[in-house]
Structures are given as structure tokens and as C-alpha cells.
Amino acid sequence: MRKYEVPQDVGLAGEMCEVNYALNENGEYELVPSYGWEVKTVTLKQAWEEILQSVEDVLEKVKAGRLSPLAYHMVAHQMDEKLLAKYAGLSRWRVKRHLKPRGFRRLKPGILQRYAWVFELGQEELCHVPSSINFSFFANWK
Amino acid sequence: MDIDFKHRQSAHCESGVISNLLAHHGIHLSEAMAFGIGTGLFFAYVPFIRVNNLPLTTFRSATGDIIRKNAKHLGVRLLRYRFRDPEEAMHALDRKLDQGYPVGCQTGGYWLPYFPEAYRFHFNMHNIVVYGRRGKEYAVSDPIFPQPVTISRKDLRKARFAKGALAPKGRMYFIQSAPREIDTVGAIHMGIRKVSRLMLKSPLPIIGIRGIRFLANRLAHWPRKMGRERALLYLGQVIRMQEEIGTGGGGFRFMYSAFLQEAAQITKKEELSQLSGELTRVGDRWRDFAVLGARNCKGRATRGDTFPAMAEILHECAERERAIYKELLATV
């Protein structure tokens, strides 16, 4: 890659620059700042679309009363039961139970607190879900 | 109190961290040199390990390897620790900072608040240098960012104890002492030999040149095997791993070319400079592959942009890289 070929397509990271290695006019390697590359933006977007789709699916199920708010916060933080169980220090099957509204309603404050800590939310927030998903950086980026 | 630590932005976190740490101890190596000496270049396609439910492709050696190999090849005394208890891990960090050592930490990128939101995924191999503390705020040199940043104790603690695959478990490391004289030429030779051998003579078919061919063969049949939609997700993942922040472009091939170019000057071997040029051209082919792939992901593929055509580029990369590593082995 030559210096003039280093892509400068502003992508999801906005104004942030990373560095690329590219050859200068004398054929020597140099560190060249790059705003991003269309190719990367496309694939990154693809990954985010997958994530947002799953968050949306879960949000619908929470609203329909088939899953607990915990399920929403879990996928919104790109976690699955296995990872959440590790963070909360609980066994996987207990986490699984808490993803159901019934299991979630019976939660003691102590356990609730653990989940709240993982997601850095208040206990009150943990029991609620937003009416629609809001990942602002994604919305602004078309 | 902050330690007088010089932050330099780099392409990749691990090579950046070690080159900055080495510089602090009087050993001045560019990031590319640290990458080469630390045998950073690699390839593996591991379909049975999943990241976000998609098969793992990696263009770099296992996490921590670049740091360890640099220490080993340069004769630097590097101490590494892991912890069970987060509080203890933070105290150990504080102690070392008070003694005046900049400390490298392995962290989970998801919990670093200064990351742009779009890059916050659960990946636990991100390396940073902590070089100061003011109360509950830590001064951090994150090599992929242009400027040093600060992070709260709470966030740093969480990032150091991120969970999941390759959990850092509070991993921290620092250079305790460095020799006054280092054998750079010897270290370069060792670095090149290890990478070339691994790429050429891997015992496993998923690693090195065989790994690239393995991926190419699989990739050609993805649409037929799993349907186009899923195939595109698989493809996107390969491209992300190849071009994501921290590779310097072309799946580290350009960074390694930069290393070879510098190595040619230091060892006075003109052949290395030529091989650097050839590897650059292979890196360009990797980029071509990414362009084709992205066109597919975007739904803008033209008639020639088929999966078999992409596999063909990968086969070409494999063949040309094979020739390069062979020559490298003959040179050093």
C-alpha cells in the first residue's frame, strides 16, 4: 500500500484516526493516519446490524411478557447467558431462569444488585426496558 | 504522580505497548521492529472456535506472545502476573506505579469508556500501559489512540477482570531491568526464523500457509453449504479480523514488510528489502480480497466477485507468501 492509497473514509469511529503502514515516495514505510476505510465500515456495520437485530427481537419478547427485562439488558450488552453468568458470579442455569419473567420477579435484592453492577445500572432501571432501542452512533451513521 | 512516559501511537496494541515500554527502558525499537522480533505475524483459520457465533480467523500470534518473545529475544527481564482477587490486582498495580514502573495491563475492550462506541465489543486481548495515578484516576497510554487518556479506577478494574474467552484475569507486566547492550541482529534473525518456520511447517492444517489454503477451500463453498446470507456473515468476519483496527492494514502484512525493510538496514542484507517489497504486494492482494468481499456484503457484487474468485486470491496469497518465507529462511 502506498501513502496516497491509504483510505480516508470517515466511518463509525468518527474523528478518531488509526494508523496504517504505507510506503512513502521514497519507497520507505511510514506510519500514516487513516480515518477509516469503506470496506471496514461495511463489515463493521454488518456486525452491528446482527447485534441490533437480536436486541430488537428480544425487546419485542420482553414487551410481550415472554422474557424478563434482564434478557434485554443482556443482549444490549452483547452478552449471552454464559458470559453474564461469569460476570454475575452465578451459575448458568440460574441466569437462565432469571431471563424468564417469573424467575425475574422473584429475585432477591442481593442478586438484583449483582446484575445492576454488571450493567452499571440502578436497580430500578434494571427492571425496565426502553420503548425502542437507541444506539445513537448507529442511527447517525448511514 | 505520573511517570515520565512517552506515548507513541501505533497500529497494534501489543507491539505498540511493548515498543513503548522498551523505549522507556532505553531500548529504542519501532513498533514494526517489536512486531517482527516478537514473531507477531501468523495465520490460522479455526472453524471450531467461535467469535460471535462465527469461526475464528487470526492474522497474529496468540495474545501475549509478542510481548513475551520480545523479552526473550532481547534478553529483557519482564515480570508478568495474574490475580484472582481484583482488589489485590489493583493494589499490586498501585505499588508498581509508586515504585516508578510503567505497567502493561491486559484488558477487555468492552469496558474501556474512551473507546468509540462502535468498537466496543467483548474482546479481551487489548493491551494498555498504565503510567500514573491521581487519586482514583489513572493515566493510560493506549497505543492505538493518538493521545494518552485517563480512566477511573472502577472502569480499569472491570476491564482488567473482563470475563469470557481469553479472560485477562488481571494480567499485568512490566520490565524490571533491561541489558545495556542488546543483540538486535540476533533478535531479528530469531524473529524471522520462527515466523517463517511456523508459516511453512505447521503441524496443523489450519495454521500458516496450509491454513490460508484451508480457508480458501472452505470459503469457495460457503454459499452452497450454508446459504448466501450466512456465507456473507462468515466473509464479513474474515475481513474484520484482517482489517480491523490494530493490523496496520492487510492483516499485518504491511507492518511485517516495514519490519523487513528496517531489518534489511540493520543486518545489511539487501534480500530482506526485496522480500519486504514482495510481501507488500501480497498485502495489496489481501486488500483486494477485502474489497471484493465488502462488495458482496454490501450487495454490490459484480459478476466476477464470486466466492470462488475470492478463494482464488487467497490461494495466490498463500503461494506467494510460501515463496517469501522460504527465501527468508534461506536468508537468515
Short mmCIF file of C-alpha atoms in Angstrom, two decimals:
data_model
loop_
_atom_site.label_atom_id
_atom_site.label_comp_id
_atom_site.label_asym_id
_atom_site.label_seq_id
_atom_site.Cartn_x
_atom_site.Cartn_y
_atom_site.Cartn_z
CA MET A 1 0.00 0.00 0.00
CA ARG A 2 1.30 3.46 -0.91
CA LYS A 3 0.78 6.55 1.14
CA TYR A 4 -1.67 8.08 -1.31
CA GLU A 5 -3.69 4.86 -1.28
CA VAL A 6 -4.31 4.97 2.48
CA PRO A 7 -8.08 5.28 2.71
CA GLN A 8 -9.62 8.26 4.48
CA ASP A 9 -13.28 7.29 4.65
CA VAL A 10 -14.72 8.59 7.89
CA GLY A 11 -16.59 5.71 9.44
CA LEU A 12 -18.09 4.68 12.74
CA ALA A 13 -15.25 5.94 14.86
CA GLY A 14 -15.95 9.47 13.67
CA GLU A 15 -12.99 11.79 14.01
CA MET A 16 -10.70 9.20 15.52
CA CYS A 17 -7.67 8.26 13.44
CA GLU A 18 -5.84 4.98 13.48
CA VAL A 19 -2.50 4.37 11.83
CA ASN A 20 -1.73 2.35 8.74
CA TYR A 21 1.60 1.25 7.38
CA ALA A 22 2.25 2.54 3.88
CA LEU A 23 5.13 3.32 1.54
CA ASN A 24 6.12 6.95 1.00
CA GLU A 25 7.53 8.48 -2.20
CA ASN A 26 10.97 7.06 -1.49
CA GLY A 27 9.64 3.54 -1.03
CA GLU A 28 10.13 3.65 2.74
CA TYR A 29 7.48 2.54 5.19
CA GLU A 30 5.78 5.22 7.21
CA LEU A 31 3.00 5.38 9.77
CA VAL A 32 0.12 7.12 8.04
CA PRO A 33 -3.01 8.25 9.91
CA SER A 34 -6.28 6.99 8.46
CA TYR A 35 -9.85 7.97 9.29
CA GLY A 36 -11.12 4.60 8.18
CA TRP A 37 -11.90 2.53 5.16
CA GLU A 38 -15.21 1.95 3.41
CA VAL A 39 -14.51 -1.80 3.35
CA LYS A 40 -14.14 -1.88 7.11
CA THR A 41 -17.18 0.27 7.64
CA VAL A 42 -19.28 -2.13 5.58
CA THR A 43 -18.22 -5.19 7.55
CA LEU A 44 -18.43 -3.41 10.89
CA LYS A 45 -21.91 -2.27 10.02
CA GLN A 46 -22.81 -5.81 9.13
CA ALA A 47 -21.73 -6.96 12.59
CA TRP A 48 -23.75 -4.21 14.26
CA GLU A 49 -26.84 -4.96 12.22
CA GLU A 50 -26.71 -8.52 13.54
CA ILE A 51 -26.42 -7.28 17.10
CA LEU A 52 -29.19 -4.71 16.76
CA GLN A 53 -31.48 -7.27 15.16
CA SER A 54 -31.10 -9.60 18.12
CA VAL A 55 -31.63 -6.75 20.57
CA GLU A 56 -34.81 -5.79 18.76
CA ASP A 57 -36.09 -9.37 18.77
CA VAL A 58 -35.52 -9.69 22.48
CA LEU A 59 -37.10 -6.32 23.20
CA GLU A 60 -40.27 -7.47 21.43
CA LYS A 61 -40.34 -10.61 23.53
CA VAL A 62 -39.85 -8.63 26.73
CA LYS A 63 -42.73 -6.36 25.84
CA ALA A 64 -44.88 -9.37 25.06
CA GLY A 65 -44.09 -10.71 28.52
CA ARG A 66 -42.22 -13.75 27.32
CA LEU A 67 -38.80 -12.66 28.59
CA SER A 68 -37.67 -10.60 31.56
CA PRO A 69 -36.03 -7.16 31.33
CA LEU A 70 -32.78 -8.88 32.26
CA ALA A 71 -32.81 -10.61 28.87
CA TYR A 72 -32.94 -7.24 27.19
CA HIS A 73 -30.03 -5.78 29.17
CA MET A 74 -28.05 -8.92 28.50
CA VAL A 75 -28.26 -8.75 24.70
CA ALA A 76 -27.97 -4.96 24.71
CA HIS A 77 -24.57 -5.54 26.31
CA GLN A 78 -23.71 -8.17 23.69
CA MET A 79 -23.76 -10.96 26.23
CA ASP A 80 -25.20 -14.44 26.36
CA GLU A 81 -26.16 -16.44 29.46
CA LYS A 82 -22.72 -17.92 29.70
CA LEU A 83 -20.93 -14.58 29.79
CA LEU A 84 -23.48 -12.94 32.03
CA ALA A 85 -23.23 -15.84 34.47
CA LYS A 86 -19.47 -15.31 34.65
CA TYR A 87 -19.84 -11.59 35.34
CA ALA A 88 -22.58 -12.01 37.90
CA GLY A 89 -20.84 -14.92 39.57
CA LEU A 90 -23.89 -17.13 39.25
CA SER A 91 -24.42 -20.50 37.65
CA ARG A 92 -25.66 -20.60 34.13
CA TRP A 93 -28.94 -22.29 34.89
CA ARG A 94 -29.83 -19.67 37.48
CA VAL A 95 -29.21 -16.90 34.98
CA LYS A 96 -31.35 -18.79 32.51
CA ARG A 97 -34.17 -18.87 35.00
CA HIS A 98 -33.88 -15.14 35.64
CA LEU A 99 -34.35 -14.46 31.94
CA LYS A 100 -37.96 -15.60 32.32
CA PRO A 101 -40.38 -13.04 33.80
CA ARG A 102 -41.41 -15.46 36.55
CA GLY A 103 -37.86 -16.12 37.70
CA PHE A 104 -37.00 -12.45 37.48
CA ARG A 105 -39.94 -11.30 39.61
CA ARG A 106 -38.82 -13.50 42.46
CA LEU A 107 -35.28 -12.14 42.53
CA LYS A 108 -33.91 -11.03 45.88
CA PRO A 109 -32.37 -7.54 46.03
CA GLY A 110 -28.89 -9.02 46.54
CA ILE A 111 -28.93 -10.87 43.23
CA LEU A 112 -30.59 -7.96 41.52
CA GLN A 113 -27.76 -5.79 42.77
CA ARG A 114 -25.21 -8.08 41.14
CA TYR A 115 -26.86 -7.73 37.77
CA ALA A 116 -27.17 -3.99 38.25
CA TRP A 117 -23.44 -3.84 38.93
CA VAL A 118 -22.61 -5.76 35.76
CA PHE A 119 -24.58 -3.39 33.56
CA GLU A 120 -23.81 -0.30 35.63
CA LEU A 121 -27.49 0.44 36.07
CA GLY A 122 -29.64 1.29 39.04
CA GLN A 123 -31.90 -1.49 40.32
CA GLU A 124 -34.88 0.48 39.15
CA GLU A 125 -33.50 0.81 35.61
CA LEU A 126 -32.70 -2.88 35.53
CA CYS A 127 -36.38 -3.69 35.89
CA HIS A 128 -37.37 -1.58 32.92
CA VAL A 129 -36.71 -1.61 29.21
CA PRO A 130 -36.76 1.34 26.83
CA SER A 131 -39.69 1.62 24.46
CA SER A 132 -37.37 1.37 21.48
CA ILE A 133 -33.69 0.67 21.07
CA ASN A 134 -31.42 3.63 20.85
CA PHE A 135 -27.86 3.23 19.68
CA SER A 136 -27.27 6.83 18.71
CA PHE A 137 -23.95 6.31 16.94
CA PHE A 138 -25.60 3.80 14.65
CA ALA A 139 -28.58 5.97 13.84
CA ASN A 140 -26.37 8.88 12.83
CA TRP A 141 -24.35 6.75 10.54
CA LYS A 142 -25.86 5.95 7.20
CA MET B 1 2.04 11.22 40.27
CA ASP B 2 2.73 10.44 36.65
CA ILE B 3 5.78 8.65 35.40
CA ASP B 4 7.53 10.42 32.55
CA PHE B 5 6.34 8.02 29.88
CA LYS B 6 6.42 8.70 26.19
CA HIS B 7 3.21 7.81 24.38
CA ARG B 8 3.52 6.90 20.72
CA GLN B 9 0.52 5.91 18.65
CA SER B 10 0.87 2.56 16.95
CA ALA B 11 -1.17 0.37 14.69
CA HIS B 12 -1.40 -2.62 17.01
CA CYS B 13 -1.85 -2.62 20.76
CA GLU B 14 0.54 -5.37 21.74
CA SER B 15 3.50 -4.36 19.60
CA GLY B 16 2.82 -0.73 20.50
CA VAL B 17 2.78 -1.41 24.23
CA ILE B 18 6.00 -3.39 24.21
CA SER B 19 7.84 -0.94 21.98
CA ASN B 20 6.79 1.96 24.23
CA LEU B 21 7.76 0.04 27.36
CA LEU B 22 11.12 -0.88 25.87
CA ALA B 23 11.73 2.74 24.90
CA HIS B 24 11.10 3.74 28.49
CA HIS B 25 13.93 1.42 29.49
CA GLY B 26 16.32 2.78 26.90
CA ILE B 27 15.77 0.27 24.10
CA HIS B 28 14.53 2.14 21.08
CA LEU B 29 12.75 -0.09 18.61
CA SER B 30 9.96 0.94 16.29
CA GLU B 31 6.62 -0.78 16.59
CA ALA B 32 7.27 -2.72 13.40
CA MET B 33 10.59 -3.97 14.81
CA ALA B 34 8.90 -5.08 18.01
CA PHE B 35 6.28 -6.84 15.91
CA GLY B 36 8.92 -8.68 13.90
CA ILE B 37 11.19 -9.59 16.78
CA GLY B 38 8.15 -10.70 18.73
CA THR B 39 7.13 -13.04 15.87
CA GLY B 40 3.79 -11.31 15.53
CA LEU B 41 2.90 -12.48 12.03
CA PHE B 42 0.73 -15.53 11.83
CA PHE B 43 -2.29 -17.09 10.21
CA ALA B 44 -4.88 -19.52 11.46
CA TYR B 45 -8.41 -20.34 10.46
CA VAL B 46 -10.09 -22.15 13.34
CA PRO B 47 -13.67 -23.06 12.45
CA PHE B 48 -14.35 -24.82 15.74
CA ILE B 49 -13.60 -21.73 17.85
CA ARG B 50 -16.40 -19.21 17.52
CA VAL B 51 -16.37 -15.47 17.97
CA ASN B 52 -19.90 -14.02 17.93
CA ASN B 53 -21.02 -17.38 16.61
CA LEU B 54 -18.69 -17.13 13.62
CA PRO B 55 -15.46 -19.04 13.02
CA LEU B 56 -12.23 -17.52 14.24
CA THR B 57 -9.65 -16.25 11.77
CA THR B 58 -6.48 -14.74 13.12
CA PHE B 59 -3.59 -12.97 11.44
CA ARG B 60 -1.43 -12.59 14.53
CA SER B 61 0.15 -14.84 17.09
CA ALA B 62 -1.54 -15.73 20.37
CA THR B 63 -2.17 -12.87 22.74
CA GLY B 64 0.80 -12.02 24.95
CA ASP B 65 3.21 -13.74 22.59
CA ILE B 66 4.63 -10.58 21.03
CA ILE B 67 5.42 -9.20 24.47
CA ARG B 68 6.94 -12.41 25.77
CA LYS B 69 9.02 -13.13 22.69
CA ASN B 70 10.43 -9.60 22.64
CA ALA B 71 11.59 -10.00 26.20
CA LYS B 72 13.07 -13.38 25.42
CA HIS B 73 14.82 -12.44 22.20
CA LEU B 74 16.22 -9.20 23.58
CA GLY B 75 17.24 -10.57 26.96
CA VAL B 76 14.97 -8.20 28.86
CA ARG B 77 13.70 -9.14 32.29
CA LEU B 78 9.92 -8.96 32.08
CA LEU B 79 7.74 -9.90 35.02
CA ARG B 80 4.16 -10.99 34.45
CA TYR B 81 1.41 -11.53 36.98
CA ARG B 82 -2.14 -12.70 37.15
CA PHE B 83 -4.53 -12.32 40.03
CA ARG B 84 -7.55 -13.95 41.47
CA ASP B 85 -8.75 -11.01 43.50
CA PRO B 86 -9.50 -7.71 41.69
CA GLU B 87 -8.69 -5.56 44.72
CA GLU B 88 -5.35 -7.25 45.12
CA ALA B 89 -4.66 -6.75 41.42
CA MET B 90 -5.31 -3.02 41.72
CA HIS B 91 -3.10 -2.74 44.79
CA ALA B 92 -0.28 -4.53 43.02
CA LEU B 93 -0.65 -2.08 40.13
CA ASP B 94 -0.57 0.90 42.51
CA ARG B 95 2.55 -0.40 44.21
CA LYS B 96 4.42 -0.76 40.93
CA LEU B 97 3.35 2.71 39.81
CA ASP B 98 4.57 4.14 43.12
CA GLN B 99 7.91 2.47 42.51
CA GLY B 100 8.09 4.25 39.18
CA TYR B 101 7.41 1.43 36.74
CA PRO B 102 5.03 1.93 33.83
CA VAL B 103 2.87 -1.20 33.87
CA GLY B 104 1.28 -3.04 30.97
CA CYS B 105 -2.20 -4.42 31.52
CA GLN B 106 -4.35 -6.79 29.51
CA THR B 107 -7.91 -5.53 29.42
CA GLY B 108 -11.32 -6.18 27.93
CA GLY B 109 -12.06 -3.54 25.31
CA TYR B 110 -15.76 -3.51 26.09
CA TRP B 111 -15.21 -1.78 29.42
CA LEU B 112 -12.83 0.95 28.29
CA PRO B 113 -15.01 4.08 28.27
CA TYR B 114 -12.75 6.04 25.93
CA PHE B 115 -13.34 3.54 23.11
CA PRO B 116 -15.68 4.80 20.39
CA GLU B 117 -19.00 3.09 20.91
CA ALA B 118 -18.83 1.38 17.53
CA TYR B 119 -15.72 -0.54 18.59
CA ARG B 120 -16.96 -1.72 21.93
CA PHE B 121 -17.09 -5.47 21.58
CA HIS B 122 -16.18 -8.15 24.07
CA PHE B 123 -12.59 -8.81 23.16
CA ASN B 124 -10.21 -9.45 25.97
CA MET B 125 -6.84 -9.08 24.32
CA HIS B 126 -6.43 -5.34 24.48
CA ASN B 127 -3.13 -4.14 25.96
CA ILE B 128 -2.53 -0.74 27.51
CA VAL B 129 0.17 0.91 29.61
CA VAL B 130 -0.78 2.50 32.92
CA TYR B 131 1.78 5.13 33.85
CA GLY B 132 0.32 7.25 36.59
CA ARG B 133 -2.39 7.74 39.16
CA ARG B 134 -4.08 10.73 40.66
CA GLY B 135 -6.43 9.58 43.36
CA LYS B 136 -8.99 7.45 41.59
CA GLU B 137 -7.93 8.38 38.06
CA TYR B 138 -5.27 6.52 36.13
CA ALA B 139 -3.15 7.87 33.30
CA VAL B 140 -3.20 5.40 30.43
CA SER B 141 -1.20 5.18 27.25
CA ASP B 142 -3.39 3.21 24.88
CA PRO B 143 -1.18 2.76 21.81
CA ILE B 144 -3.97 2.72 19.25
CA PHE B 145 -5.14 6.18 20.33
CA PRO B 146 -3.39 9.39 19.27
CA GLN B 147 -3.22 10.82 22.80
CA PRO B 148 -2.90 9.41 26.30
CA VAL B 149 -6.22 9.01 28.12
CA THR B 150 -7.47 8.73 31.67
CA ILE B 151 -9.64 6.06 33.19
CA SER B 152 -11.33 5.69 36.54
CA ARG B 153 -10.25 3.02 38.98
CA LYS B 154 -13.66 1.37 38.78
CA ASP B 155 -13.53 1.06 34.98
CA LEU B 156 -9.93 -0.11 34.91
CA ARG B 157 -10.70 -2.74 37.50
CA LYS B 158 -13.62 -4.01 35.49
CA ALA B 159 -11.63 -4.04 32.26
CA ARG B 160 -8.79 -5.97 33.89
CA PHE B 161 -11.27 -8.56 35.05
CA ALA B 162 -13.31 -8.89 31.91
CA LYS B 163 -14.77 -12.38 31.56
CA GLY B 164 -15.24 -14.78 28.71
CA ALA B 165 -12.79 -16.13 26.15
CA LEU B 166 -9.14 -15.32 26.93
CA ALA B 167 -10.10 -13.53 30.13
CA PRO B 168 -7.22 -11.31 31.27
CA LYS B 169 -7.58 -12.22 34.96
CA GLY B 170 -5.89 -9.01 35.95
CA ARG B 171 -2.81 -9.75 33.84
CA MET B 172 -0.13 -7.12 34.32
CA TYR B 173 3.52 -6.97 33.35
CA PHE B 174 6.46 -4.63 33.49
CA ILE B 175 10.08 -4.56 32.50
CA GLN B 176 12.17 -4.92 35.60
CA SER B 177 15.56 -4.49 34.00
CA ALA B 178 16.98 -4.27 30.53
CA PRO B 179 20.53 -5.01 29.44
CA ARG B 180 22.62 -2.08 28.32
CA GLU B 181 23.65 -3.77 25.10
CA ILE B 182 21.19 -5.74 23.05
CA ASP B 183 21.83 -8.05 20.15
CA THR B 184 19.34 -6.61 17.67
CA VAL B 185 20.64 -8.60 14.72
CA GLY B 186 20.35 -11.87 16.62
CA ALA B 187 16.84 -10.97 17.77
CA ILE B 188 15.81 -10.14 14.20
CA HIS B 189 17.11 -13.48 12.96
CA MET B 190 15.31 -15.36 15.68
CA GLY B 191 12.09 -13.49 14.96
CA ILE B 192 12.22 -14.15 11.23
CA ARG B 193 13.15 -17.80 11.60
CA LYS B 194 10.31 -18.54 13.99
CA VAL B 195 7.67 -16.88 11.87
CA SER B 196 8.85 -18.50 8.64
CA ARG B 197 9.04 -21.96 10.15
CA LEU B 198 5.62 -21.70 11.67
CA MET B 199 4.05 -20.44 8.49
CA LEU B 200 5.71 -23.09 6.34
CA LYS B 201 5.91 -26.14 8.53
CA SER B 202 2.93 -26.01 10.79
CA PRO B 203 1.96 -29.39 12.15
CA LEU B 204 -1.71 -28.44 11.89
CA PRO B 205 -3.54 -27.89 8.61
CA ILE B 206 -5.34 -24.85 10.00
CA ILE B 207 -2.17 -22.82 10.60
CA GLY B 208 0.18 -20.93 8.33
CA ILE B 209 0.19 -21.37 4.57
CA ARG B 210 -1.87 -24.52 4.93
CA GLY B 211 -4.33 -22.53 6.99
CA ILE B 212 -4.74 -19.91 4.26
CA ARG B 213 -5.38 -22.65 1.71
CA PHE B 214 -7.78 -24.36 4.10
CA LEU B 215 -9.75 -21.13 4.47
CA ALA B 216 -9.72 -20.61 0.69
CA ASN B 217 -11.08 -24.10 0.06
CA ARG B 218 -13.80 -23.73 2.65
CA LEU B 219 -14.74 -20.22 1.59
CA ALA B 220 -15.30 -21.22 -2.00
CA HIS B 221 -18.18 -23.46 -0.88
CA TRP B 222 -19.75 -21.32 1.82
CA PRO B 223 -22.74 -20.07 -0.22
CA ARG B 224 -23.65 -23.57 -1.33
CA LYS B 225 -23.21 -25.04 2.15
CA MET B 226 -24.96 -22.52 4.35
CA GLY B 227 -26.82 -20.18 2.06
CA ARG B 228 -25.75 -16.79 0.87
CA GLU B 229 -26.85 -14.81 3.90
CA ARG B 230 -24.82 -16.80 6.38
CA ALA B 231 -21.89 -17.01 3.97
CA LEU B 232 -21.75 -13.22 3.92
CA LEU B 233 -21.60 -13.11 7.71
CA TYR B 234 -18.70 -15.55 7.64
CA LEU B 235 -16.97 -13.49 4.99
CA GLY B 236 -17.52 -10.24 6.89
CA GLN B 237 -15.89 -11.76 9.94
CA VAL B 238 -12.74 -12.72 8.00
CA ILE B 239 -12.44 -9.20 6.60
CA ARG B 240 -12.99 -7.63 10.00
CA MET B 241 -10.21 -9.71 11.50
CA GLN B 242 -7.95 -8.82 8.61
CA GLU B 243 -8.53 -5.08 8.52
CA GLU B 244 -9.84 -4.13 11.92
CA ILE B 245 -8.04 -1.50 13.93
CA GLY B 246 -4.73 -2.82 15.07
CA THR B 247 -3.49 -4.54 11.94
CA GLY B 248 -1.88 -1.59 10.19
CA GLY B 249 -3.69 -2.85 7.08
CA GLY B 250 -3.65 -6.09 5.11
CA GLY B 251 -3.75 -8.46 8.06
CA PHE B 252 -0.41 -7.22 9.47
CA ARG B 253 1.36 -7.89 6.18
CA PHE B 254 2.32 -4.23 5.76
CA MET B 255 3.60 -3.96 9.29
CA TYR B 256 5.75 -7.02 8.73
CA SER B 257 7.02 -5.54 5.46
CA ALA B 258 8.01 -2.43 7.39
CA PHE B 259 9.88 -4.66 9.81
CA LEU B 260 11.70 -6.44 6.98
CA GLN B 261 12.66 -3.11 5.46
CA GLU B 262 14.16 -1.89 8.73
CA ALA B 263 15.77 -5.26 9.34
CA ALA B 264 17.46 -5.07 5.95
CA GLN B 265 19.20 -1.88 7.02
CA ILE B 266 20.25 -3.18 10.40
CA THR B 267 21.50 -6.56 9.22
CA LYS B 268 22.81 -5.14 5.91
CA LYS B 269 21.01 -7.82 3.94
CA GLU B 270 19.61 -6.42 0.73
CA GLU B 271 17.49 -9.56 0.17
CA LEU B 272 15.28 -8.64 3.12
CA SER B 273 14.45 -5.35 1.47
CA GLN B 274 13.37 -7.13 -1.70
CA LEU B 275 11.27 -9.58 0.26
CA SER B 276 9.68 -6.64 2.04
CA GLY B 277 8.62 -5.32 -1.36
CA GLU B 278 7.16 -8.66 -2.35
CA LEU B 279 5.26 -9.00 0.93
CA THR B 280 3.86 -5.51 0.40
CA ARG B 281 2.44 -6.65 -2.92
CA VAL B 282 0.93 -9.71 -1.24
CA GLY B 283 -0.60 -7.38 1.35
CA ASP B 284 -2.17 -5.47 -1.52
CA ARG B 285 -3.73 -8.71 -2.73
CA TRP B 286 -5.18 -9.31 0.73
CA ARG B 287 -6.68 -5.85 0.45
CA ASP B 288 -8.12 -6.75 -2.96
CA PHE B 289 -9.74 -9.75 -1.35
CA ALA B 290 -11.27 -7.47 1.30
CA VAL B 291 -12.60 -5.10 -1.36
CA LEU B 292 -14.26 -7.93 -3.25
CA GLY B 293 -15.69 -9.30 -0.03
CA ALA B 294 -17.09 -5.94 1.04
CA ARG B 295 -18.77 -5.51 -2.33
CA ASN B 296 -20.53 -8.81 -1.72
CA CYS B 297 -21.55 -7.86 1.81
CA LYS B 298 -22.95 -4.61 0.53
CA GLY B 299 -24.90 -6.30 -2.22
CA ARG B 300 -22.90 -4.54 -4.92
CA ALA B 301 -21.12 -7.57 -6.29
CA THR B 302 -20.45 -7.61 -10.00
CA ARG B 303 -20.35 -10.82 -11.99
CA GLY B 304 -16.70 -11.52 -11.28
CA ASP B 305 -16.97 -11.08 -7.50
CA THR B 306 -17.84 -14.66 -6.67
CA PHE B 307 -16.75 -16.72 -3.69
CA PRO B 308 -14.54 -18.93 -5.88
CA ALA B 309 -12.89 -15.78 -7.24
CA MET B 310 -12.10 -14.67 -3.69
CA ALA B 311 -10.78 -18.12 -2.85
CA GLU B 312 -8.53 -17.80 -5.87
CA ILE B 313 -6.98 -14.61 -4.47
CA LEU B 314 -6.35 -16.34 -1.16
CA HIS B 315 -4.65 -19.24 -2.93
CA GLU B 316 -2.47 -16.74 -4.73
CA CYS B 317 -1.57 -15.06 -1.41
CA ALA B 318 -0.73 -18.44 0.08
CA GLU B 319 1.52 -19.37 -2.83
CA ARG B 320 3.37 -16.08 -2.87
CA GLU B 321 3.78 -15.99 0.89
CA ARG B 322 5.16 -19.52 0.80
CA ALA B 323 7.89 -18.37 -1.56
CA ILE B 324 8.65 -15.40 0.69
CA TYR B 325 9.03 -17.43 3.88
CA LYS B 326 11.24 -19.93 2.06
CA GLU B 327 13.55 -17.17 0.94
CA LEU B 328 13.50 -15.63 4.39
CA LEU B 329 14.66 -18.90 5.90
CA ALA B 330 17.44 -19.12 3.34
CA THR B 331 18.50 -15.53 4.10
CA VAL B 332 18.77 -15.53 7.88
#
